[in-house]
Every structure is written in C-alpha cells, then in structure tokens.
C-alpha cells in the first residue's frame, strides 16, 4: 500500500506501518499497516512489539503552522 492511500483512508490518525520497499532516497514506497489510531499512545504500545520489523510512523492530519499551539483531550 502507498503512503498517500493510507493518508486518505485514515484521516487525522496516527499510523504505524512496516516498510516493505523504499526508493533510492530511503523514502517508503510500499508499506503494510500494522495499526492506526486517533491515540498516539496506542501506536507507541504497538511499536514495542515490532522490534524485528523496519517500521515508519506518522500522523495523517494537518500539522499546525508555526506559532500555533494545539491541545489534545481524550474523549
């Protein structure tokens, strides 16, 4: 699966993937989703179980612009 597909499918979520292939610059080109969640802590917990895999984690939402602050509240 491509990173762009994941960003569309899991909007505003944290995603942990296993990297299956990368380009000459080291950017992931093919990945498999391990877990996705609104809660970053769930990604960190899953990361502990992936010690032998080449992984990549990212947030699919909009990154706040410089000078702005964001507060998170669990619901």
Coordinates of N, CA and C in Angstrom, one line a residue, residues 20-66:
X20 N 8.0 -2.2 3.4 CA 8.3 -3.3 2.5 C 9.3 -3.0 1.4
X21 N 9.3 -1.7 1.0 CA 10.2 -1.2 -0.1 C 10.4 0.3 0.1
X22 N 11.5 0.7 -0.4 CA 11.8 2.2 -0.3 C 12.5 2.6 -1.6
X23 N 12.5 3.9 -1.9 CA 13.2 4.4 -3.1 C 14.7 4.6 -2.8
X24 N 15.4 5.2 -3.7 CA 16.8 5.4 -3.6 C 17.2 6.4 -2.5
X25 N 16.2 7.2 -2.1 CA 16.4 8.2 -1.1 C 16.0 7.7 0.3
X26 N 15.5 6.5 0.4 CA 15.1 5.9 1.6 C 13.7 6.2 2.0
X27 N 12.9 6.8 1.1 CA 11.5 7.1 1.4 C 10.7 5.8 1.2
X28 N 9.8 5.5 2.1 CA 8.9 4.3 1.9 C 8.1 4.4 0.6
X29 N 8.1 3.3 -0.2 CA 7.3 3.3 -1.4 C 6.2 2.2 -1.3
X30 N 6.4 1.2 -0.5 CA 5.4 0.2 -0.3 C 5.4 -0.2 1.2
X31 N 4.2 -0.1 1.8 CA 4.1 -0.4 3.3 C 2.9 -1.2 3.6
X32 N 2.9 -1.8 4.8 CA 1.7 -2.6 5.3 C 1.4 -2.0 6.6
X33 N 0.1 -1.6 6.8 CA -0.4 -1.0 8.0 C -0.3 -2.1 9.1
X34 N 0.3 -1.7 10.3 CA 0.3 -2.5 11.5 C -0.8 -2.1 12.4
X35 N -1.0 -0.8 12.6 CA -2.1 -0.3 13.4 C -2.3 1.2 13.1
X36 N -3.5 1.6 13.3 CA -3.9 3.1 13.1 C -4.8 3.4 14.3
X37 N -4.6 4.7 14.7 CA -5.4 5.1 15.9 C -5.4 6.6 16.0
X38 N -6.5 7.1 16.7 CA -6.5 8.5 17.0 C -5.6 8.8 18.2
X39 N -5.3 7.8 18.9 CA -4.4 7.9 20.1 C -3.0 7.5 19.8
X40 N -2.1 8.5 19.9 CA -0.7 8.2 19.7 C -0.1 7.1 20.6
X41 N -0.6 7.1 21.9 CA -0.1 6.1 22.8 C -0.3 4.7 22.3
X42 N -1.4 4.4 21.6 CA -1.6 3.1 21.1 C -0.6 2.7 20.0
X43 N -0.1 3.7 19.3 CA 0.9 3.4 18.3 C 2.2 3.1 19.0
X44 N 2.6 3.8 20.1 CA 3.8 3.5 20.8 C 3.7 2.1 21.5
X45 N 2.6 1.7 22.0 CA 2.4 0.4 22.5 C 2.7 -0.7 21.5
X46 N 2.1 -0.5 20.3 CA 2.3 -1.5 19.2 C 3.7 -1.5 18.7
X47 N 4.4 -0.3 18.8 CA 5.8 -0.3 18.3 C 6.7 -1.2 19.2
X48 N 6.4 -1.3 20.4 CA 7.2 -2.2 21.3 C 7.2 -3.7 20.8
X49 N 6.1 -4.1 20.1 CA 6.0 -5.4 19.6 C 6.6 -5.6 18.2
X50 N 7.2 -4.6 17.6 CA 7.7 -4.7 16.2 C 9.2 -4.6 16.2
X51 N 9.9 -5.1 17.1 CA 11.3 -4.9 17.2 C 12.1 -5.4 16.0
X52 N 11.6 -6.5 15.4 CA 12.4 -7.0 14.2 C 11.9 -6.5 12.9
X53 N 11.0 -5.6 12.9 CA 10.5 -5.1 11.6 C 11.0 -3.6 11.4
X54 N 11.1 -3.3 10.1 CA 11.5 -1.9 9.7 C 10.2 -1.1 9.6
X55 N 10.0 -0.2 10.6 CA 8.8 0.5 10.7 C 8.9 2.0 10.4
X56 N 7.8 2.6 10.2 CA 7.6 4.0 10.0 C 6.3 4.5 10.6
X57 N 6.4 5.6 11.4 CA 5.1 6.1 12.0 C 4.9 7.5 11.6
X58 N 3.6 7.9 11.4 CA 3.4 9.3 11.0 C 1.9 9.6 11.4
X59 N 1.6 10.9 11.3 CA 0.3 11.4 11.6 C -0.3 11.9 10.2
X60 N -1.5 11.5 9.9 CA -2.1 11.8 8.6 C -2.9 13.2 8.6
X61 N -3.0 13.8 9.8 CA -3.7 15.1 9.8 C -2.8 16.3 9.5
X62 N -3.4 17.4 9.6 CA -2.7 18.7 9.3 C -1.8 19.1 10.4
X63 N -0.6 19.4 10.1 CA 0.4 19.9 11.1 C 0.1 21.3 11.4
X64 N 0.0 21.8 12.6 CA -0.2 23.2 12.9 C 0.9 24.1 12.4
X65 N 0.5 25.3 11.9 CA 1.5 26.2 11.4 C 2.4 26.8 12.5
X66 N 3.5 27.2 12.2 CA 4.5 27.8 13.1 C 3.8 28.9 13.9

